[in-house]
mmCIF file of C-alpha atoms in Angstrom:
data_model
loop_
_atom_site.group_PDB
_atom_site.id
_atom_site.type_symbol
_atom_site.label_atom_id
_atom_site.label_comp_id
_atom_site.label_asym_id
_atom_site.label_seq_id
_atom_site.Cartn_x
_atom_site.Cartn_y
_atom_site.Cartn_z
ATOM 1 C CA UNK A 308 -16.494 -25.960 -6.801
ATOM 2 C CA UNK A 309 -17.646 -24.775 -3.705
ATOM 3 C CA UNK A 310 -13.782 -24.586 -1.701
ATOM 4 C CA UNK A 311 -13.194 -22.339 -4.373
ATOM 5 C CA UNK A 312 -13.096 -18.332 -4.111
ATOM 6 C CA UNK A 313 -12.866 -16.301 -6.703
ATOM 7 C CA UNK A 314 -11.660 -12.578 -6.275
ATOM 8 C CA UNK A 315 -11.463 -9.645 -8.489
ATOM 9 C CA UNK A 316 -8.151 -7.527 -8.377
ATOM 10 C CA UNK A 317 -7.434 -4.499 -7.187
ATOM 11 C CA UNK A 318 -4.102 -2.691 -6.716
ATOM 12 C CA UNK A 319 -3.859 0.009 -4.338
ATOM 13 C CA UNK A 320 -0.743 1.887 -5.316
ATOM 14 C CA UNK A 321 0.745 1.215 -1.655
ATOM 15 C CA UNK A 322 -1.475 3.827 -0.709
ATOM 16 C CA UNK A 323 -1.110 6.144 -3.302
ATOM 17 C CA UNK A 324 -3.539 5.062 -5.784
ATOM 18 C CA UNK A 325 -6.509 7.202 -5.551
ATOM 19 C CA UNK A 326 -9.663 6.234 -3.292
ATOM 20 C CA UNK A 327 -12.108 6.934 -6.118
ATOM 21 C CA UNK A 328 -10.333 4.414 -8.757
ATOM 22 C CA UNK A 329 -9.838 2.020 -6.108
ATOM 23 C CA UNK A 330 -13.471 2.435 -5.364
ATOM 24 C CA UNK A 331 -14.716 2.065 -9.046
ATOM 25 C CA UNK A 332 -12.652 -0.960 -8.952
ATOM 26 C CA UNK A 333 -14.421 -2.906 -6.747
ATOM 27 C CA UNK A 334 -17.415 -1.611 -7.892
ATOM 28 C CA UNK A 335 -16.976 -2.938 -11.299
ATOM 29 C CA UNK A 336 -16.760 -6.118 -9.843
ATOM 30 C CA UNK A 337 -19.921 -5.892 -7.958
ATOM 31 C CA UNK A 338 -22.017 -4.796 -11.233
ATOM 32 C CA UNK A 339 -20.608 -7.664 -13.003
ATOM 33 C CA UNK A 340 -23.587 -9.866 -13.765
ATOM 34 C CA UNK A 341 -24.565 -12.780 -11.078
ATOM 35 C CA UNK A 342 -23.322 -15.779 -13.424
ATOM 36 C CA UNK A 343 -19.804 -13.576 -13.604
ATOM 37 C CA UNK A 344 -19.314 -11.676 -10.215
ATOM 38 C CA UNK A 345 -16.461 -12.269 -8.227
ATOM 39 C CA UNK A 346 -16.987 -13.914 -4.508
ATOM 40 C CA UNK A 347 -15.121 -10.580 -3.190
ATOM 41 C CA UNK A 348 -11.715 -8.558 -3.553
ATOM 42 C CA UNK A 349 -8.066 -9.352 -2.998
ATOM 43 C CA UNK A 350 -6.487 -5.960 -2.774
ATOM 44 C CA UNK A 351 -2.888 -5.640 -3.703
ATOM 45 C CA UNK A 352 0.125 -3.492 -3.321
ATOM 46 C CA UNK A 353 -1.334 -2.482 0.203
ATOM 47 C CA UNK A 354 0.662 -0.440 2.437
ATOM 48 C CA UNK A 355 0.728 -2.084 5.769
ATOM 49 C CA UNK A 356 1.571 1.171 8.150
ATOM 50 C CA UNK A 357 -0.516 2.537 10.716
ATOM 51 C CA UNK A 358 -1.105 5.624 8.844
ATOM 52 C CA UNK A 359 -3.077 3.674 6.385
ATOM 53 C CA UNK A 360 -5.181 1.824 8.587
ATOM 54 C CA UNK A 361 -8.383 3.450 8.190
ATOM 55 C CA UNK A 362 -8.443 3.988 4.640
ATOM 56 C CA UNK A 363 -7.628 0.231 4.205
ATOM 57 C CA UNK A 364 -10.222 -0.710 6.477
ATOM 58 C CA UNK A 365 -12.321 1.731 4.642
ATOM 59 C CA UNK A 366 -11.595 -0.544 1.387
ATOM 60 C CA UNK A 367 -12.426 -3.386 3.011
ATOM 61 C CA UNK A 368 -15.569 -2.505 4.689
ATOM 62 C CA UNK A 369 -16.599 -1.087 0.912
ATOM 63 C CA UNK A 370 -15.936 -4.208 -0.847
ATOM 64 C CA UNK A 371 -16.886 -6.943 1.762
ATOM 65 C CA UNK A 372 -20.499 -4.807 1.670
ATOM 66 C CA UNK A 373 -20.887 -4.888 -2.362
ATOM 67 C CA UNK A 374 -20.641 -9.083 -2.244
ATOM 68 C CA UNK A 375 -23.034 -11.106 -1.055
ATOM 69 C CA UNK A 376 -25.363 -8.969 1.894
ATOM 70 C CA UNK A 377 -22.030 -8.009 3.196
ATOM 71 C CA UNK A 378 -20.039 -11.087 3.609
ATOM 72 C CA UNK A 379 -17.782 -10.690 0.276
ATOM 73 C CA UNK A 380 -14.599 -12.261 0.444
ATOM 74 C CA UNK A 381 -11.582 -9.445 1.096
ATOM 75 C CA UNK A 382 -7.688 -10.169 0.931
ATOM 76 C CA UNK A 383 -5.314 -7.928 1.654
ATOM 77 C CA UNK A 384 -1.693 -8.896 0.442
ATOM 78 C CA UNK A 385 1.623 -6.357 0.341
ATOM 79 C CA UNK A 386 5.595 -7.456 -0.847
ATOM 80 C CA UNK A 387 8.085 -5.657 0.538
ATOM 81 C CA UNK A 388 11.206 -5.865 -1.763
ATOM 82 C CA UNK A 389 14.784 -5.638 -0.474
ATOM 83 C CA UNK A 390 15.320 -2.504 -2.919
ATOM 84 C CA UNK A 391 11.922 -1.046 -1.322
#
């Protein structure tokens, strides 16, 4: 259906997962053959502080460039628990 996005997952670690698995991630995503392949990314467990913002924009700019010419779908989506 075309209002319909489909998005590959990718946790982040809140930061702490490493750029290089995050990285192979998406790009296993983007190999995925044309009939299979994901419309983009929806990253998870993302650490929304200011001392994150470039590598998350770094993540973003990576993923929305391996979909489509560079207009892949990216999501970005953190939960903040009350124990957190």
């Amino acid at each position: 259906h075309s209002n319909v996005v489909v998005v590959g997952y990718v946790p982040t670690g809140f930061g702490t997962r490493s750029q290089s698995a995050v990285s192979a991630d998406v790009a296993t995503y983007a190999g995925w053959s044309a009939a299979y392949r994901p419309d983009g990314i929806f990253f998870d467990e993302v650490n929304p502080t200011s001392s994150l913002l470039s590598l998350y924009t770094g993540y973003s700019q990576n993923a929305r460039e391996s979909f489509y010419d560079g207009s892949g779908f990216v999501s970005l989506f953190e939960l903040f628990l009350n124990n957190r």
